[in-house]
Coordinates of C-alpha atoms in Angstrom, one line a residue:
X1001 CA 146.9 74.4 105.2
X1002 CA 143.0 74.0 105.6
X1003 CA 143.0 76.4 108.4
X1004 CA 145.0 79.0 106.5
X1005 CA 142.5 78.8 103.6
X1006 CA 139.5 78.9 105.8
X1007 CA 141.0 82.2 107.6
X1008 CA 141.8 83.7 104.2
X1009 CA 138.0 83.1 103.1
X1010 CA 136.6 84.5 106.4
X1011 CA 138.8 87.7 106.0
X1012 CA 137.9 88.2 102.4
X1013 CA 134.2 87.6 103.4
X1014 CA 134.4 90.0 106.0
X1015 CA 136.2 92.8 103.9
X1016 CA 133.4 92.4 101.5
X1017 CA 130.7 92.9 103.9
X1018 CA 132.1 95.8 105.2
X1019 CA 132.5 97.2 101.8
X1020 CA 128.5 96.4 101.2
X1021 CA 127.8 98.1 104.4
X1022 CA 129.8 101.3 103.6
X1023 CA 128.0 101.4 100.2
X1024 CA 124.5 101.4 101.9
X1025 CA 122.7 104.7 101.5
X1026 CA 122.5 106.8 104.8
X1027 CA 118.9 107.6 104.9
X1028 CA 118.9 109.4 108.5
X1029 CA 118.7 112.8 106.9
X1030 CA 116.0 111.8 104.3
X1031 CA 113.8 110.1 107.0
X1032 CA 113.9 113.3 109.2
X1033 CA 113.2 115.7 106.2
X1034 CA 110.1 113.2 105.2
X1035 CA 108.9 113.1 108.5
X1036 CA 108.7 116.6 109.1
X1037 CA 107.1 117.2 105.7
X1038 CA 104.4 114.5 106.5
X1039 CA 104.1 116.1 109.9
X1040 CA 103.4 119.5 108.6
X1041 CA 100.8 118.1 106.0
X1042 CA 98.9 116.3 108.6
X1043 CA 98.6 119.7 110.9
X1044 CA 96.6 120.9 107.8
X1045 CA 95.0 118.1 105.9
X1046 CA 93.1 115.0 107.9
X1047 CA 93.8 111.8 106.5
X1048 CA 94.6 111.1 102.8
X1049 CA 98.0 109.7 104.1
X1050 CA 98.3 107.3 100.7
X1051 CA 97.5 110.4 98.7
X1052 CA 100.3 112.3 100.6
X1053 CA 102.9 109.4 100.0
X1054 CA 102.0 109.1 96.3
X1055 CA 102.4 113.1 95.8
X1056 CA 105.9 112.9 97.8
X1057 CA 106.7 109.8 95.5
X1058 CA 106.4 111.6 92.3
X1059 CA 108.3 114.5 93.6
X1060 CA 111.3 112.7 94.6
X1061 CA 111.0 110.4 91.2
X1062 CA 111.2 113.8 89.3
X1063 CA 107.7 113.4 87.9
X1064 CA 104.6 115.4 87.5
X1065 CA 101.4 114.5 89.3
X1066 CA 97.7 114.7 88.3
X1067 CA 95.2 114.6 91.1
X1068 CA 91.6 114.0 90.3
X1069 CA 88.4 114.2 92.7
X1070 CA 85.4 115.8 93.2
X1071 CA 85.2 119.4 94.8
X1072 CA 86.0 120.0 98.0
X1073 CA 88.3 117.1 98.7
X1074 CA 91.5 119.0 99.1
X1075 CA 93.1 118.5 95.8
X1076 CA 94.4 122.3 95.3
X1077 CA 94.9 122.7 99.1
X1078 CA 97.3 119.6 98.9
X1079 CA 99.1 120.8 96.3
X1080 CA 99.4 124.4 97.4
X1081 CA 100.6 123.1 100.8
X1082 CA 103.4 120.8 99.3
X1083 CA 104.6 124.0 97.3
X1084 CA 104.7 126.1 100.5
X1085 CA 106.7 123.4 102.4
X1086 CA 109.5 123.5 100.0
X1087 CA 111.5 126.6 99.9
X1088 CA 111.2 127.2 96.2
X1089 CA 109.4 129.2 93.5
X1090 CA 105.8 128.6 93.1
X1091 CA 103.3 129.7 90.8
X1092 CA 99.4 128.8 90.2
X1093 CA 97.7 128.8 86.9
X1094 CA 94.0 128.7 86.9
X1095 CA 93.0 127.0 83.6
X1096 CA 89.9 128.7 81.8
X1097 CA 88.1 128.2 78.3
X1098 CA 89.9 131.4 77.4
X1099 CA 93.3 130.8 78.3
X1100 CA 96.0 131.2 75.5
X1101 CA 99.3 129.4 75.3
X1102 CA 101.0 132.7 75.9
X1103 CA 99.1 133.2 79.1
X1104 CA 101.0 130.0 80.5
X1105 CA 104.5 130.2 78.5
X1106 CA 104.9 134.0 78.1
X1107 CA 105.0 136.3 75.5
X1108 CA 107.5 138.8 73.4
X1109 CA 106.9 142.4 74.0
X1110 CA 108.7 145.3 72.1
X1111 CA 110.8 147.4 74.3
X1112 CA 110.6 151.1 73.4
X1113 CA 114.1 152.0 75.3
X1114 CA 116.2 149.3 73.5
X1115 CA 114.1 149.2 70.3
X1116 CA 114.3 145.3 70.5
X1117 CA 111.8 142.6 71.8
X1118 CA 111.9 141.2 75.1
X1119 CA 110.7 137.9 76.3
X1120 CA 108.5 138.1 79.6
X1121 CA 108.4 134.8 81.2
X1122 CA 104.9 133.3 81.8
X1123 CA 103.9 131.2 85.2
X1124 CA 105.3 128.2 83.7
X1125 CA 108.6 129.4 84.8
X1126 CA 108.7 128.3 88.2
X1127 CA 110.1 125.1 90.2
X1128 CA 106.6 124.0 91.6
X1129 CA 103.5 124.8 89.4
X1130 CA 100.0 124.1 90.4
X1131 CA 97.9 123.8 87.4
X1132 CA 94.2 124.2 88.7
X1133 CA 91.3 122.4 86.7
X1134 CA 93.5 121.4 83.7
X1135 CA 90.8 120.2 81.5
X1136 CA 89.0 123.4 81.5
X1137 CA 91.5 124.9 79.0
X1138 CA 91.3 124.4 75.2
X1139 CA 93.5 122.0 73.3
X1140 CA 95.9 124.3 72.0
X1141 CA 96.7 125.5 75.6
X1142 CA 96.9 122.0 77.0
X1143 CA 99.2 121.0 74.2
X1144 CA 101.7 123.9 75.1
X1145 CA 101.6 122.7 78.7
X1146 CA 102.3 119.1 77.8
X1147 CA 105.2 119.9 75.5
X1148 CA 107.0 121.9 78.3
X1149 CA 106.1 119.1 80.6
X1150 CA 108.0 116.4 78.5
X1151 CA 110.9 118.6 77.1
X1152 CA 111.4 120.8 80.1
X1153 CA 111.9 123.7 77.9
X1154 CA 110.4 126.0 75.5
X1155 CA 111.1 127.5 72.1
X1156 CA 109.8 131.2 71.2
X1157 CA 111.1 133.4 68.3
X1158 CA 114.1 130.9 67.7
X1159 CA 115.2 131.3 71.4
X1160 CA 115.2 128.3 73.7
X1161 CA 114.5 128.5 77.5
X1162 CA 115.3 125.9 79.9
X1163 CA 112.9 124.8 83.1
X1164 CA 114.9 124.5 86.6
X1165 CA 116.1 121.2 87.7
X1166 CA 113.0 121.0 90.2
X1167 CA 110.5 121.9 87.4
X1168 CA 107.3 120.0 88.8
X1169 CA 103.8 120.3 87.8
X1170 CA 100.8 119.3 90.3
X1171 CA 97.6 119.4 88.5
X1172 CA 94.1 119.0 89.5
X1173 CA 90.9 118.0 87.5
X1174 CA 87.4 117.6 88.5
X1175 CA 85.9 114.3 87.2
X1176 CA 82.2 115.4 87.2
X1177 CA 80.6 118.4 85.3
X1178 CA 82.2 118.2 81.9
X1179 CA 80.3 120.6 80.2
X1180 CA 82.4 123.5 79.0
X1181 CA 85.7 121.3 79.7
X1182 CA 88.4 119.8 77.1
X1183 CA 89.2 116.2 77.9
X1184 CA 92.9 115.5 78.1
X1185 CA 94.3 113.3 75.3
X1186 CA 94.9 109.8 76.3
X1187 CA 98.0 109.9 74.1
X1188 CA 99.4 112.8 76.2
X1189 CA 98.4 111.8 79.7
X1190 CA 101.5 109.9 80.3
X1191 CA 103.4 112.9 80.7
X1192 CA 102.0 112.4 84.2
X1193 CA 104.0 110.1 86.2
X1194 CA 101.3 109.4 88.6
X1195 CA 97.5 109.8 88.4
X1196 CA 95.9 110.1 91.9
X1197 CA 92.2 109.8 92.8
X1198 CA 91.4 111.5 95.9
X1199 CA 88.5 109.7 97.7
X1200 CA 86.1 111.1 100.3
X1201 CA 87.3 111.1 103.9
X1202 CA 86.0 108.6 106.3
X1203 CA 83.3 109.0 108.8
X1204 CA 86.1 109.6 111.8
X1205 CA 88.3 111.9 109.5
X1206 CA 85.1 113.9 108.5
X1207 CA 84.4 114.5 112.3
X1208 CA 87.9 115.6 112.8
X1209 CA 87.6 117.9 110.0
X1210 CA 84.5 119.5 111.6
X1211 CA 86.0 119.7 115.0
X1212 CA 89.1 121.5 113.5
X1213 CA 86.7 124.3 111.9
X1214 CA 84.4 124.3 115.0
X1215 CA 87.2 125.0 117.6
X1216 CA 89.7 126.6 115.3
X1217 CA 92.4 125.7 118.1
X1218 CA 93.8 123.1 115.8
X1219 CA 93.2 124.8 112.4
X1220 CA 96.3 125.8 110.7
X1221 CA 96.0 128.4 108.2
X1222 CA 98.1 128.0 105.0
X1223 CA 99.5 131.4 105.0
X1224 CA 101.2 130.4 108.3
X1225 CA 103.0 127.4 106.9
X1226 CA 106.6 127.9 106.5
X1227 CA 109.2 125.9 104.4
X1228 CA 110.8 122.9 105.9
X1229 CA 112.9 121.9 103.0
X1230 CA 115.1 123.9 100.7
X1231 CA 115.5 123.4 97.0
X1232 CA 119.1 122.1 97.1
X1233 CA 118.2 119.5 100.0
X1234 CA 115.2 118.2 98.0
X1235 CA 117.5 118.3 94.9
X1236 CA 120.3 116.2 96.9
X1237 CA 117.3 113.7 98.1
X1238 CA 116.4 113.1 94.7
X1239 CA 119.8 111.9 93.7
X1240 CA 119.4 109.0 96.4
X1241 CA 116.7 107.2 94.3
X1242 CA 119.9 106.5 91.9
X1243 CA 121.2 104.4 94.7
X1244 CA 118.1 102.4 95.2
X1245 CA 118.7 98.7 94.4
X1246 CA 116.7 96.8 92.2
X1247 CA 116.9 93.1 91.8
X1248 CA 116.9 91.5 88.6
X1249 CA 113.5 89.4 89.3
X1250 CA 111.8 92.8 90.2
X1251 CA 112.8 94.2 86.8
X1252 CA 111.2 91.3 85.1
X1253 CA 108.3 91.4 87.3
X1254 CA 107.7 95.1 86.4
X1255 CA 108.1 94.2 82.4
X1256 CA 105.7 91.3 82.8
X1257 CA 102.9 93.6 84.5
X1258 CA 103.4 95.8 81.5
X1259 CA 103.3 92.8 79.1
X1260 CA 100.1 91.9 80.7
X1261 CA 98.5 95.1 79.6
X1262 CA 99.2 94.6 75.9
X1263 CA 97.8 91.1 75.9
X1264 CA 94.5 91.4 78.0
X1265 CA 91.2 91.2 76.1
X1266 CA 89.9 94.3 78.3
X1267 CA 92.7 96.6 77.1
X1268 CA 92.4 98.2 73.5
X1269 CA 95.7 100.1 74.1
X1270 CA 98.4 99.1 76.7
X1271 CA 101.2 100.7 78.5
X1272 CA 104.5 101.6 76.8
X1273 CA 107.9 101.1 77.5
X1274 CA 107.8 104.7 79.2
X1275 CA 105.3 103.2 81.8
X1276 CA 107.9 100.5 82.6
X1277 CA 110.3 103.2 83.5
X1278 CA 107.9 105.3 85.5
X1279 CA 106.8 102.0 87.4
X1280 CA 110.6 101.3 88.4
X1281 CA 111.3 105.2 89.2
X1282 CA 108.2 105.4 91.4
X1283 CA 108.8 102.1 93.0
X1284 CA 112.4 103.5 93.9
X1285 CA 111.0 106.6 95.5
X1286 CA 108.7 105.1 97.5
X1287 CA 110.8 102.4 99.0
X1288 CA 113.0 105.4 99.9
X1289 CA 109.8 106.9 101.6
X1290 CA 109.4 103.6 103.5
X1291 CA 113.1 104.0 104.7
X1292 CA 114.6 101.3 102.5
X1293 CA 117.5 101.6 100.0
X1294 CA 116.1 98.7 97.9
X1295 CA 112.6 97.9 96.4
X1296 CA 110.1 94.9 97.0
X1297 CA 107.2 93.5 95.2
X1298 CA 105.0 95.5 97.5
X1299 CA 106.5 98.6 96.5
X1300 CA 105.7 97.7 92.8
X1301 CA 102.1 96.7 93.6
X1302 CA 101.4 99.8 95.4
X1303 CA 102.5 102.4 92.7
X1304 CA 101.4 100.2 89.6
X1305 CA 97.8 101.2 89.5
X1306 CA 98.5 104.9 89.9
X1307 CA 101.2 104.6 87.0
X1308 CA 99.1 102.8 84.8
X1309 CA 95.4 104.0 85.1
X1310 CA 95.9 106.9 82.9
X1311 CA 97.9 105.0 80.5
X1312 CA 95.3 102.6 79.3
X1313 CA 92.5 102.6 76.9
X1314 CA 89.9 100.1 77.6
X1315 CA 87.9 98.4 75.1
X1316 CA 84.2 99.3 74.7
X1317 CA 83.3 96.0 76.1
X1318 CA 85.2 96.4 79.3
X1319 CA 83.8 100.0 79.7
X1320 CA 80.2 98.6 79.1
X1321 CA 80.5 96.0 81.8
X1322 CA 81.5 98.6 84.1
X1323 CA 85.3 97.9 84.3
X1324 CA 87.7 101.0 85.2
X1325 CA 91.4 101.2 84.4
X1326 CA 92.0 100.8 88.0
X1327 CA 90.0 97.6 88.4
X1328 CA 91.7 96.2 85.1
X1329 CA 95.1 97.1 86.4
X1330 CA 94.7 95.5 89.7
X1331 CA 93.5 92.3 87.9
X1332 CA 96.3 92.2 85.7
X1333 CA 98.8 92.7 88.5
X1334 CA 97.3 90.0 90.3
X1335 CA 97.7 87.8 87.4
X1336 CA 101.6 88.2 87.6
X1337 CA 103.4 85.7 89.9
X1338 CA 105.3 87.6 92.7
X1339 CA 109.0 86.9 92.7
X1340 CA 110.2 85.2 95.7

């Protein structure tokens, strides 16, 4: 009787394991496409592996990216390159102090032939949009952009126009030379899933950059770059994030980190629930980039500073002591016990 029971239990357990194996996400195509994307990016840009991973993470998580760095660290080049490698509609908007909302969204023009008004779509109507120097446009234009980023639609003259499924904004800004710029409102910065600060290259990386430009044998021109992934393929890869497994303890880990930002003495305004959702989505996308269909505490710790640094407002005392949002975020993360 015991033998029969044991064999029955063994069969049930075997069937359960087989079902779990069948339910696991096949990441073969995903890994091939991501590796191809990274390879083509490395052919043009030296180093910046972490930045590339974060940009791809945001795109897979269906979020917008803010790239910040001093002039000449390849912010615009990276955004243009990623857009070129994806076979989708691309547009670039150079923000300037005289830029009006209609220059971004579009405008209604009277048609003499039909005696009616036609809407001429602006550059915001694309799949991948590069917004260069976003902090140079006045508040009115910034507000129009932030609205369409969040709602993914615009309403003009009583008509509503929807954005495409792939709609992603890659924005850049310069942290120095603030004369003639308009600081982005803290309350609206959370429209960006990630804020990525691009640092200077290392000594070896800079030598490699000089060698490429000196010999020009390994220098790949942006015009020569061909798409490696279609819009449909990217949308299907995005759907894989829905199948990434997140353990209950890791959900609590994310929520605890967010709670820490609201109780810290160094933080005047903590992160909202939108930040916790953003952290979970970014962690799932980053786990996929690492070839896994489940997230780990390391995935959360990796994306957390970039999810939180633009969502926190520090106290005056913390700023006077020289603390940055990244440092404060890292300290808060270190305080939270990592799930076993």
